[in-house]
mmCIF file of N, CA and C in Angstrom:
data_model
loop_
_atom_site.group_PDB
_atom_site.id
_atom_site.type_symbol
_atom_site.label_atom_id
_atom_site.label_comp_id
_atom_site.label_asym_id
_atom_site.label_seq_id
_atom_site.Cartn_x
_atom_site.Cartn_y
_atom_site.Cartn_z
ATOM 1 N N UNK A 280 59.324 -80.923 41.826
ATOM 2 C CA UNK A 280 57.690 -79.763 42.418
ATOM 3 C C UNK A 280 58.112 -78.854 42.207
ATOM 4 N N UNK A 281 59.588 -78.291 42.066
ATOM 5 C CA UNK A 281 60.234 -77.315 41.725
ATOM 6 C C UNK A 281 59.872 -77.165 39.979
ATOM 7 N N UNK A 282 59.827 -77.855 39.024
ATOM 8 C CA UNK A 282 59.805 -77.615 37.772
ATOM 9 C C UNK A 282 58.024 -77.159 37.941
ATOM 10 N N UNK A 283 58.249 -78.148 38.328
ATOM 11 C CA UNK A 283 56.335 -77.852 37.834
ATOM 12 C C UNK A 283 55.925 -76.422 38.052
ATOM 13 N N UNK A 284 56.492 -75.677 39.505
ATOM 14 C CA UNK A 284 56.283 -74.323 40.148
ATOM 15 C C UNK A 284 56.841 -73.689 39.083
ATOM 16 N N UNK A 285 57.914 -73.338 38.285
ATOM 17 C CA UNK A 285 58.459 -72.717 37.071
ATOM 18 C C UNK A 285 57.636 -72.612 35.893
ATOM 19 N N UNK A 286 57.015 -74.266 35.703
ATOM 20 C CA UNK A 286 56.441 -74.591 34.377
ATOM 21 C C UNK A 286 55.028 -73.333 34.697
ATOM 22 N N UNK A 287 54.650 -73.669 35.899
ATOM 23 C CA UNK A 287 53.133 -73.007 35.989
ATOM 24 C C UNK A 287 53.188 -71.230 35.656
ATOM 25 N N UNK A 288 54.635 -70.703 36.078
ATOM 26 C CA UNK A 288 54.510 -69.730 36.537
ATOM 27 C C UNK A 288 55.037 -68.498 35.436
ATOM 28 N N UNK A 289 55.901 -69.453 34.415
ATOM 29 C CA UNK A 289 56.348 -69.237 32.977
ATOM 30 C C UNK A 289 54.523 -68.909 31.997
ATOM 31 N N UNK A 290 54.536 -69.831 32.337
ATOM 32 C CA UNK A 290 52.513 -70.648 31.698
ATOM 33 C C UNK A 290 51.829 -68.973 31.813
ATOM 34 N N UNK A 291 51.455 -68.496 33.370
ATOM 35 C CA UNK A 291 51.075 -67.544 33.845
ATOM 36 C C UNK A 291 51.546 -66.238 33.297
ATOM 37 N N UNK A 292 52.808 -65.996 33.291
ATOM 38 C CA UNK A 292 53.053 -64.987 32.289
ATOM 39 C C UNK A 292 53.562 -64.635 31.195
ATOM 40 N N UNK A 293 53.119 -65.503 30.504
ATOM 41 C CA UNK A 293 53.259 -65.588 29.526
ATOM 42 C C UNK A 293 51.871 -65.524 28.654
ATOM 43 N N UNK A 294 50.391 -65.751 29.442
ATOM 44 C CA UNK A 294 49.574 -65.910 29.340
ATOM 45 C C UNK A 294 49.051 -64.013 29.329
ATOM 46 N N UNK A 295 49.901 -63.566 30.414
ATOM 47 C CA UNK A 295 49.214 -62.514 30.911
ATOM 48 C C UNK A 295 50.226 -61.248 29.590
ATOM 49 N N UNK A 296 51.553 -61.818 29.107
ATOM 50 C CA UNK A 296 51.636 -60.860 27.852
ATOM 51 C C UNK A 296 51.139 -60.889 26.205
ATOM 52 N N UNK A 297 50.534 -62.143 26.276
ATOM 53 C CA UNK A 297 49.700 -62.129 25.046
ATOM 54 C C UNK A 297 48.323 -61.459 24.930
ATOM 55 N N UNK A 298 47.914 -61.492 26.565
ATOM 56 C CA UNK A 298 46.542 -60.566 26.763
ATOM 57 C C UNK A 298 46.446 -59.101 26.646
ATOM 58 N N UNK A 299 47.924 -58.393 26.567
ATOM 59 C CA UNK A 299 48.512 -57.077 27.021
ATOM 60 C C UNK A 299 47.638 -56.716 25.562
ATOM 61 N N UNK A 300 47.479 -55.396 25.683
ATOM 62 C CA UNK A 300 46.863 -54.270 24.496
ATOM 63 C C UNK A 300 48.240 -53.456 24.695
ATOM 64 N N UNK A 301 48.599 -53.224 22.999
ATOM 65 C CA UNK A 301 49.678 -53.265 22.570
ATOM 66 C C UNK A 301 49.562 -51.623 22.381
ATOM 67 N N UNK A 302 50.899 -51.183 22.730
ATOM 68 C CA UNK A 302 50.611 -49.362 22.704
ATOM 69 C C UNK A 302 50.144 -48.768 22.310
ATOM 70 N N UNK A 303 49.600 -49.216 20.929
ATOM 71 C CA UNK A 303 48.952 -48.283 19.816
ATOM 72 C C UNK A 303 47.376 -48.476 20.205
ATOM 73 N N UNK A 304 47.200 -49.512 20.576
ATOM 74 C CA UNK A 304 45.370 -49.379 20.891
ATOM 75 C C UNK A 304 45.391 -49.326 22.090
ATOM 76 N N UNK A 305 46.321 -49.053 23.432
ATOM 77 C CA UNK A 305 46.284 -48.152 23.932
ATOM 78 C C UNK A 305 46.127 -47.148 24.354
ATOM 79 N N UNK A 306 46.917 -46.396 22.759
ATOM 80 C CA UNK A 306 47.088 -44.690 22.785
ATOM 81 C C UNK A 306 45.530 -44.447 22.187
ATOM 82 N N UNK A 307 44.912 -45.363 21.321
ATOM 83 C CA UNK A 307 43.714 -44.565 20.533
ATOM 84 C C UNK A 307 42.263 -44.708 21.863
ATOM 85 N N UNK A 308 42.464 -45.732 22.584
ATOM 86 C CA UNK A 308 41.816 -46.021 23.729
ATOM 87 C C UNK A 308 41.858 -44.663 24.364
ATOM 88 N N UNK A 309 43.310 -44.174 24.788
ATOM 89 C CA UNK A 309 43.283 -43.404 25.743
ATOM 90 C C UNK A 309 42.398 -42.322 25.290
ATOM 91 N N UNK A 310 42.642 -41.951 23.963
ATOM 92 C CA UNK A 310 42.026 -40.518 22.913
ATOM 93 C C UNK A 310 40.861 -40.768 22.802
ATOM 94 N N UNK A 311 40.242 -41.872 22.673
ATOM 95 C CA UNK A 311 38.574 -42.157 22.438
ATOM 96 C C UNK A 311 38.157 -41.799 24.188
ATOM 97 N N UNK A 312 38.396 -41.884 24.987
ATOM 98 C CA UNK A 312 38.304 -41.537 26.670
ATOM 99 C C UNK A 312 38.376 -40.225 27.047
ATOM 100 N N UNK A 313 39.670 -39.495 26.268
ATOM 101 C CA UNK A 313 39.094 -38.277 25.968
ATOM 102 C C UNK A 313 38.433 -37.334 25.710
ATOM 103 N N UNK A 314 38.648 -38.198 24.857
ATOM 104 C CA UNK A 314 37.076 -37.385 23.179
ATOM 105 C C UNK A 314 35.737 -37.292 24.022
ATOM 106 N N UNK A 315 35.622 -38.741 25.278
ATOM 107 C CA UNK A 315 33.928 -38.182 25.600
ATOM 108 C C UNK A 315 34.731 -37.675 27.381
ATOM 109 N N UNK A 316 35.821 -37.475 27.611
ATOM 110 C CA UNK A 316 35.431 -36.285 28.451
ATOM 111 C C UNK A 316 35.254 -34.958 27.617
ATOM 112 N N UNK A 317 35.640 -34.860 27.160
ATOM 113 C CA UNK A 317 35.754 -33.425 26.587
ATOM 114 C C UNK A 317 34.168 -33.054 25.733
ATOM 115 N N UNK A 318 33.453 -34.062 25.478
ATOM 116 C CA UNK A 318 32.199 -34.038 25.049
ATOM 117 C C UNK A 318 31.479 -33.350 26.039
ATOM 118 N N UNK A 319 31.165 -34.423 27.260
ATOM 119 C CA UNK A 319 30.917 -34.320 28.348
ATOM 120 C C UNK A 319 31.451 -32.925 28.843
ATOM 121 N N UNK A 320 31.901 -31.562 28.994
ATOM 122 C CA UNK A 320 32.340 -30.217 28.978
ATOM 123 C C UNK A 320 32.345 -29.790 27.875
ATOM 124 N N UNK A 321 31.896 -30.406 26.691
ATOM 125 C CA UNK A 321 32.483 -28.618 25.859
ATOM 126 C C UNK A 321 31.153 -28.105 25.599
ATOM 127 N N UNK A 322 30.966 -26.602 25.798
ATOM 128 C CA UNK A 322 30.049 -25.340 25.519
ATOM 129 C C UNK A 322 29.066 -25.866 24.608
ATOM 130 N N UNK A 323 27.918 -25.900 24.512
ATOM 131 C CA UNK A 323 27.166 -26.325 23.102
ATOM 132 C C UNK A 323 25.940 -25.503 23.082
ATOM 133 N N UNK A 324 25.724 -24.625 24.471
ATOM 134 C CA UNK A 324 24.860 -23.397 23.888
ATOM 135 C C UNK A 324 25.688 -22.143 23.107
ATOM 136 N N UNK A 325 25.110 -21.579 22.311
ATOM 137 C CA UNK A 325 25.751 -20.450 21.459
ATOM 138 C C UNK A 325 27.217 -21.058 21.276
ATOM 139 N N UNK A 326 27.300 -21.691 20.892
ATOM 140 C CA UNK A 326 28.679 -22.608 20.329
ATOM 141 C C UNK A 326 29.011 -21.984 18.655
ATOM 142 N N UNK A 327 30.256 -22.005 18.347
ATOM 143 C CA UNK A 327 30.596 -22.168 17.081
ATOM 144 C C UNK A 327 30.427 -23.635 15.851
ATOM 145 N N UNK A 328 29.684 -23.020 15.468
ATOM 146 C CA UNK A 328 29.748 -24.085 14.668
ATOM 147 C C UNK A 328 31.158 -25.081 13.951
ATOM 148 N N UNK A 329 31.264 -26.067 14.359
ATOM 149 C CA UNK A 329 32.721 -26.648 13.179
ATOM 150 C C UNK A 329 32.512 -27.571 12.125
ATOM 151 N N UNK A 330 33.224 -26.885 11.440
ATOM 152 C CA UNK A 330 33.568 -28.125 10.314
ATOM 153 C C UNK A 330 34.234 -29.676 10.310
ATOM 154 N N UNK A 331 33.080 -30.795 10.020
ATOM 155 C CA UNK A 331 32.960 -31.514 10.231
ATOM 156 C C UNK A 331 33.071 -32.332 9.347
ATOM 157 N N UNK A 332 34.826 -33.507 9.092
ATOM 158 C CA UNK A 332 35.009 -34.121 7.770
ATOM 159 C C UNK A 332 33.645 -35.426 8.449
ATOM 160 N N UNK A 333 33.362 -36.172 6.999
ATOM 161 C CA UNK A 333 32.748 -37.269 6.971
ATOM 162 C C UNK A 333 33.199 -38.111 6.125
ATOM 163 N N UNK A 334 33.484 -39.189 6.452
ATOM 164 C CA UNK A 334 34.058 -41.079 5.500
ATOM 165 C C UNK A 334 35.210 -40.059 4.482
ATOM 166 N N UNK A 335 36.579 -40.027 5.473
ATOM 167 C CA UNK A 335 37.511 -39.330 5.239
ATOM 168 C C UNK A 335 37.934 -40.615 4.235
ATOM 169 N N UNK A 336 38.423 -39.896 2.878
ATOM 170 C CA UNK A 336 38.779 -40.318 2.193
ATOM 171 C C UNK A 336 40.317 -41.202 1.536
ATOM 172 N N UNK A 337 40.675 -42.002 1.399
ATOM 173 C CA UNK A 337 41.717 -43.280 1.389
ATOM 174 C C UNK A 337 42.743 -42.984 1.012
ATOM 175 N N UNK A 338 44.026 -42.153 1.811
ATOM 176 C CA UNK A 338 44.895 -41.687 1.003
ATOM 177 C C UNK A 338 45.246 -40.452 2.188
ATOM 178 N N UNK A 339 43.769 -39.805 2.274
ATOM 179 C CA UNK A 339 43.872 -37.971 2.665
ATOM 180 C C UNK A 339 43.456 -38.278 4.026
ATOM 181 N N UNK A 340 44.113 -39.226 5.104
ATOM 182 C CA UNK A 340 43.522 -39.104 6.515
ATOM 183 C C UNK A 340 44.974 -37.961 6.986
ATOM 184 N N UNK A 341 45.546 -37.270 6.628
ATOM 185 C CA UNK A 341 46.795 -36.153 7.417
ATOM 186 C C UNK A 341 45.408 -35.296 7.240
ATOM 187 N N UNK A 342 44.878 -34.898 6.126
ATOM 188 C CA UNK A 342 43.910 -33.474 6.144
ATOM 189 C C UNK A 342 43.337 -33.734 6.536
ATOM 190 N N UNK A 343 42.312 -34.920 6.859
ATOM 191 C CA UNK A 343 41.248 -34.879 7.821
ATOM 192 C C UNK A 343 41.405 -34.833 9.246
ATOM 193 N N UNK A 344 42.814 -35.788 9.992
ATOM 194 C CA UNK A 344 42.715 -35.526 10.980
ATOM 195 C C UNK A 344 43.351 -33.868 10.738
ATOM 196 N N UNK A 345 43.563 -33.051 10.520
ATOM 197 C CA UNK A 345 44.611 -31.696 10.323
ATOM 198 C C UNK A 345 43.374 -31.381 10.929
ATOM 199 N N UNK A 346 42.247 -30.798 10.062
ATOM 200 C CA UNK A 346 40.560 -30.747 9.770
ATOM 201 C C UNK A 346 39.894 -30.286 11.661
ATOM 202 N N UNK A 347 40.226 -31.803 11.621
ATOM 203 C CA UNK A 347 39.629 -31.898 13.162
ATOM 204 C C UNK A 347 40.408 -31.478 14.213
ATOM 205 N N UNK A 348 41.953 -31.523 14.149
ATOM 206 C CA UNK A 348 42.619 -30.386 14.907
ATOM 207 C C UNK A 348 42.417 -28.982 15.077
ATOM 208 N N UNK A 349 41.872 -28.628 14.200
ATOM 209 C CA UNK A 349 41.893 -27.130 13.836
ATOM 210 C C UNK A 349 40.157 -26.826 14.566
ATOM 211 N N UNK A 350 39.741 -27.843 14.752
ATOM 212 C CA UNK A 350 37.956 -27.103 15.207
ATOM 213 C C UNK A 350 38.493 -27.493 16.736
ATOM 214 N N UNK A 351 39.701 -28.727 17.854
ATOM 215 C CA UNK A 351 39.467 -28.549 18.692
ATOM 216 C C UNK A 351 39.867 -27.482 19.378
ATOM 217 N N UNK A 352 40.750 -26.538 18.620
ATOM 218 C CA UNK A 352 41.032 -25.580 19.142
ATOM 219 C C UNK A 352 40.218 -24.477 19.199
ATOM 220 N N UNK A 353 39.363 -24.384 18.596
ATOM 221 C CA UNK A 353 37.749 -23.246 18.710
ATOM 222 C C UNK A 353 37.127 -23.833 19.758
ATOM 223 N N UNK A 354 37.253 -25.283 20.075
ATOM 224 C CA UNK A 354 35.872 -25.947 21.232
ATOM 225 C C UNK A 354 36.387 -25.214 22.985
ATOM 226 N N UNK A 355 35.076 -24.899 23.466
ATOM 227 C CA UNK A 355 35.222 -23.876 24.385
ATOM 228 C C UNK A 355 34.600 -25.000 25.861
ATOM 229 N N UNK A 356 35.243 -24.713 26.913
ATOM 230 C CA UNK A 356 34.259 -26.098 27.960
ATOM 231 C C UNK A 356 33.090 -24.850 28.385
ATOM 232 N N UNK A 357 32.298 -25.788 28.834
ATOM 233 C CA UNK A 357 30.919 -25.087 29.063
ATOM 234 C C UNK A 357 31.294 -24.210 31.095
ATOM 235 N N UNK A 358 31.563 -24.811 31.382
ATOM 236 C CA UNK A 358 32.163 -23.714 32.814
ATOM 237 C C UNK A 358 33.646 -23.644 32.895
ATOM 238 N N UNK A 359 33.662 -22.432 33.510
ATOM 239 C CA UNK A 359 35.727 -21.825 33.987
ATOM 240 C C UNK A 359 35.955 -23.114 35.099
ATOM 241 N N UNK A 360 35.147 -24.197 35.538
ATOM 242 C CA UNK A 360 34.930 -24.738 36.609
ATOM 243 C C UNK A 360 36.167 -25.828 36.228
ATOM 244 N N UNK A 361 35.453 -26.791 34.608
ATOM 245 C CA UNK A 361 36.238 -27.498 33.887
ATOM 246 C C UNK A 361 37.587 -27.110 32.973
ATOM 247 N N UNK A 362 37.684 -25.591 33.056
ATOM 248 C CA UNK A 362 38.918 -25.166 32.357
ATOM 249 C C UNK A 362 40.155 -25.891 32.668
ATOM 250 N N UNK A 363 40.877 -26.248 33.207
ATOM 251 C CA UNK A 363 42.560 -26.776 33.228
ATOM 252 C C UNK A 363 41.994 -28.421 32.668
ATOM 253 N N UNK A 364 41.258 -29.037 33.280
ATOM 254 C CA UNK A 364 41.059 -30.401 32.617
ATOM 255 C C UNK A 364 40.470 -30.556 31.161
ATOM 256 N N UNK A 365 39.576 -29.464 30.721
ATOM 257 C CA UNK A 365 39.179 -29.751 29.804
ATOM 258 C C UNK A 365 40.629 -29.325 28.563
ATOM 259 N N UNK A 366 41.262 -27.992 28.945
ATOM 260 C CA UNK A 366 42.409 -27.969 27.849
ATOM 261 C C UNK A 366 43.816 -28.812 28.108
ATOM 262 N N UNK A 367 43.387 -29.751 29.016
ATOM 263 C CA UNK A 367 44.469 -31.472 29.309
ATOM 264 C C UNK A 367 43.740 -32.067 28.298
ATOM 265 N N UNK A 368 42.450 -32.249 28.384
ATOM 266 C CA UNK A 368 42.090 -33.585 27.390
ATOM 267 C C UNK A 368 42.731 -32.887 25.631
ATOM 268 N N UNK A 369 42.062 -31.426 25.933
ATOM 269 C CA UNK A 369 42.810 -30.969 24.521
ATOM 270 C C UNK A 369 43.978 -30.841 23.864
ATOM 271 N N UNK A 370 44.796 -30.889 24.757
ATOM 272 C CA UNK A 370 46.369 -31.319 24.546
ATOM 273 C C UNK A 370 46.746 -32.585 24.113
ATOM 274 N N UNK A 371 45.984 -33.416 24.854
ATOM 275 C CA UNK A 371 46.329 -34.882 24.468
ATOM 276 C C UNK A 371 45.429 -35.109 23.226
ATOM 277 N N UNK A 372 44.250 -34.973 22.748
ATOM 278 C CA UNK A 372 43.790 -35.390 21.772
ATOM 279 C C UNK A 372 43.978 -35.004 20.629
ATOM 280 N N UNK A 373 45.285 -33.947 21.116
ATOM 281 C CA UNK A 373 45.800 -32.219 19.538
ATOM 282 C C UNK A 373 47.596 -33.551 18.842
ATOM 283 N N UNK A 374 47.453 -34.409 20.274
ATOM 284 C CA UNK A 374 49.028 -35.579 19.982
ATOM 285 C C UNK A 374 48.311 -35.912 18.443
ATOM 286 N N UNK A 375 47.396 -36.575 18.563
ATOM 287 C CA UNK A 375 46.799 -37.601 17.248
ATOM 288 C C UNK A 375 47.555 -37.295 16.425
ATOM 289 N N UNK A 376 47.491 -38.396 15.761
ATOM 290 C CA UNK A 376 47.966 -37.731 13.593
ATOM 291 C C UNK A 376 47.646 -39.250 13.225
ATOM 292 N N UNK A 377 47.286 -38.670 12.474
ATOM 293 C CA UNK A 377 47.128 -40.088 11.019
ATOM 294 C C UNK A 377 48.299 -40.223 10.407
ATOM 295 N N UNK A 378 48.297 -41.379 10.112
ATOM 296 C CA UNK A 378 49.901 -41.864 9.682
ATOM 297 C C UNK A 378 49.593 -42.376 8.118
ATOM 298 N N UNK A 379 49.389 -41.554 7.287
ATOM 299 C CA UNK A 379 48.744 -42.041 5.977
ATOM 300 C C UNK A 379 49.677 -40.790 5.661
ATOM 301 N N UNK A 380 49.582 -41.555 4.118
ATOM 302 C CA UNK A 380 50.896 -40.628 2.674
ATOM 303 C C UNK A 380 49.632 -39.668 2.340
ATOM 304 N N UNK A 381 50.125 -38.980 2.062
ATOM 305 C CA UNK A 381 49.399 -37.931 1.498
ATOM 306 C C UNK A 381 49.472 -37.829 -0.420
ATOM 307 N N UNK A 382 48.019 -38.080 -0.841
ATOM 308 C CA UNK A 382 48.052 -38.131 -2.076
ATOM 309 C C UNK A 382 47.068 -36.803 -2.441
ATOM 310 N N UNK A 383 46.701 -36.665 -3.552
ATOM 311 C CA UNK A 383 46.134 -35.947 -3.762
ATOM 312 C C UNK A 383 44.603 -35.596 -3.282
ATOM 313 N N UNK A 384 44.952 -34.939 -2.601
ATOM 314 C CA UNK A 384 43.674 -34.868 -1.600
ATOM 315 C C UNK A 384 43.168 -32.876 -1.295
ATOM 316 N N UNK A 385 42.234 -33.625 -2.296
ATOM 317 C CA UNK A 385 41.213 -31.844 -3.044
ATOM 318 C C UNK A 385 40.755 -31.957 -1.970
ATOM 319 N N UNK A 386 40.072 -32.260 -0.877
ATOM 320 C CA UNK A 386 39.335 -31.287 0.021
ATOM 321 C C UNK A 386 39.857 -30.875 0.950
ATOM 322 N N UNK A 387 39.344 -29.658 1.466
ATOM 323 C CA UNK A 387 39.509 -28.818 2.587
ATOM 324 C C UNK A 387 38.521 -28.733 3.366
ATOM 325 N N UNK A 388 39.792 -27.874 4.652
ATOM 326 C CA UNK A 388 38.328 -28.082 5.543
ATOM 327 C C UNK A 388 37.185 -27.218 5.327
ATOM 328 N N UNK A 389 36.944 -26.369 4.888
ATOM 329 C CA UNK A 389 35.946 -25.191 4.530
ATOM 330 C C UNK A 389 34.947 -26.457 3.545
ATOM 331 N N UNK A 390 35.869 -27.424 2.841
ATOM 332 C CA UNK A 390 34.158 -28.578 1.786
ATOM 333 C C UNK A 390 33.528 -28.769 3.089
ATOM 334 N N UNK A 391 33.459 -29.039 4.051
ATOM 335 C CA UNK A 391 33.049 -30.094 5.179
ATOM 336 C C UNK A 391 31.636 -29.199 5.424
ATOM 337 N N UNK A 392 30.642 -29.797 5.657
ATOM 338 C CA UNK A 392 29.416 -28.936 6.411
ATOM 339 C C UNK A 392 29.746 -28.805 7.692
ATOM 340 N N UNK A 393 28.907 -28.035 8.702
ATOM 341 C CA UNK A 393 29.404 -27.517 9.715
ATOM 342 C C UNK A 393 28.401 -28.370 11.456
ATOM 343 N N UNK A 394 29.020 -28.652 11.721
ATOM 344 C CA UNK A 394 27.895 -29.412 12.703
ATOM 345 C C UNK A 394 28.613 -28.543 13.763
ATOM 346 N N UNK A 395 27.415 -28.800 15.173
ATOM 347 C CA UNK A 395 27.260 -28.732 16.573
ATOM 348 C C UNK A 395 29.007 -29.456 16.919
ATOM 349 N N UNK A 396 29.391 -28.702 18.175
ATOM 350 C CA UNK A 396 30.659 -29.663 18.971
ATOM 351 C C UNK A 396 30.584 -30.776 19.107
ATOM 352 N N UNK A 397 29.315 -31.279 19.747
ATOM 353 C CA UNK A 397 29.201 -32.579 19.824
ATOM 354 C C UNK A 397 29.615 -33.510 18.930
ATOM 355 N N UNK A 398 28.138 -33.129 17.821
ATOM 356 C CA UNK A 398 28.427 -33.497 16.620
ATOM 357 C C UNK A 398 29.961 -33.772 16.128
ATOM 358 N N UNK A 399 30.601 -33.162 16.012
ATOM 359 C CA UNK A 399 32.520 -32.532 15.453
ATOM 360 C C UNK A 399 32.719 -34.073 16.311
ATOM 361 N N UNK A 400 32.678 -33.926 17.776
ATOM 362 C CA UNK A 400 33.335 -35.164 18.441
ATOM 363 C C UNK A 400 32.958 -35.986 18.163
ATOM 364 N N UNK A 401 31.789 -36.615 18.043
ATOM 365 C CA UNK A 401 31.671 -38.203 17.099
ATOM 366 C C UNK A 401 32.135 -38.550 16.245
ATOM 367 N N UNK A 402 31.992 -37.208 15.439
ATOM 368 C CA UNK A 402 32.977 -37.147 14.593
ATOM 369 C C UNK A 402 34.791 -38.139 14.567
ATOM 370 N N UNK A 403 35.127 -36.899 15.030
ATOM 371 C CA UNK A 403 36.329 -37.580 15.463
ATOM 372 C C UNK A 403 36.640 -38.683 16.496
ATOM 373 N N UNK A 404 35.487 -39.583 16.868
ATOM 374 C CA UNK A 404 35.746 -40.827 17.875
ATOM 375 C C UNK A 404 35.453 -41.790 16.637
ATOM 376 N N UNK A 405 34.773 -41.135 15.756
ATOM 377 C CA UNK A 405 34.371 -42.055 14.593
ATOM 378 C C UNK A 405 35.736 -42.524 14.144
ATOM 379 N N UNK A 406 36.331 -41.013 13.763
ATOM 380 C CA UNK A 406 37.622 -41.609 13.254
ATOM 381 C C UNK A 406 39.074 -42.273 13.969
ATOM 382 N N UNK A 407 39.036 -42.303 14.865
ATOM 383 C CA UNK A 407 39.977 -42.830 15.642
ATOM 384 C C UNK A 407 39.754 -44.217 15.406
ATOM 385 N N UNK A 408 38.370 -44.569 16.164
ATOM 386 C CA UNK A 408 37.685 -45.855 15.405
ATOM 387 C C UNK A 408 38.312 -46.697 14.895
#
């Protein structure tokens, strides 16, 4: 009977470990969640249009991510009541970095077309996904 209980506990624990998300996946989920949170709080009216990278070139992920990070600094909350949450979410998302090798990347942030803050954030979410 003891052996059966130990076996069941071991089986249960091993299945829990296998179903747990990897730390990298959890980090990406957290970043996506924060981007959605920022999207709901961002100032849309009279906001500055931001250069939004689309379809990043393979090998130039770092450049694309740095363009999004520069744009994140320009975002503003819609109301001053959301300022603390907004700032914290921006800080968390700004830590995201692309782990790509820097090849011959000729594109600059200014070469991308300008979009509204919400479209900018949707583009960033697509990149993270």
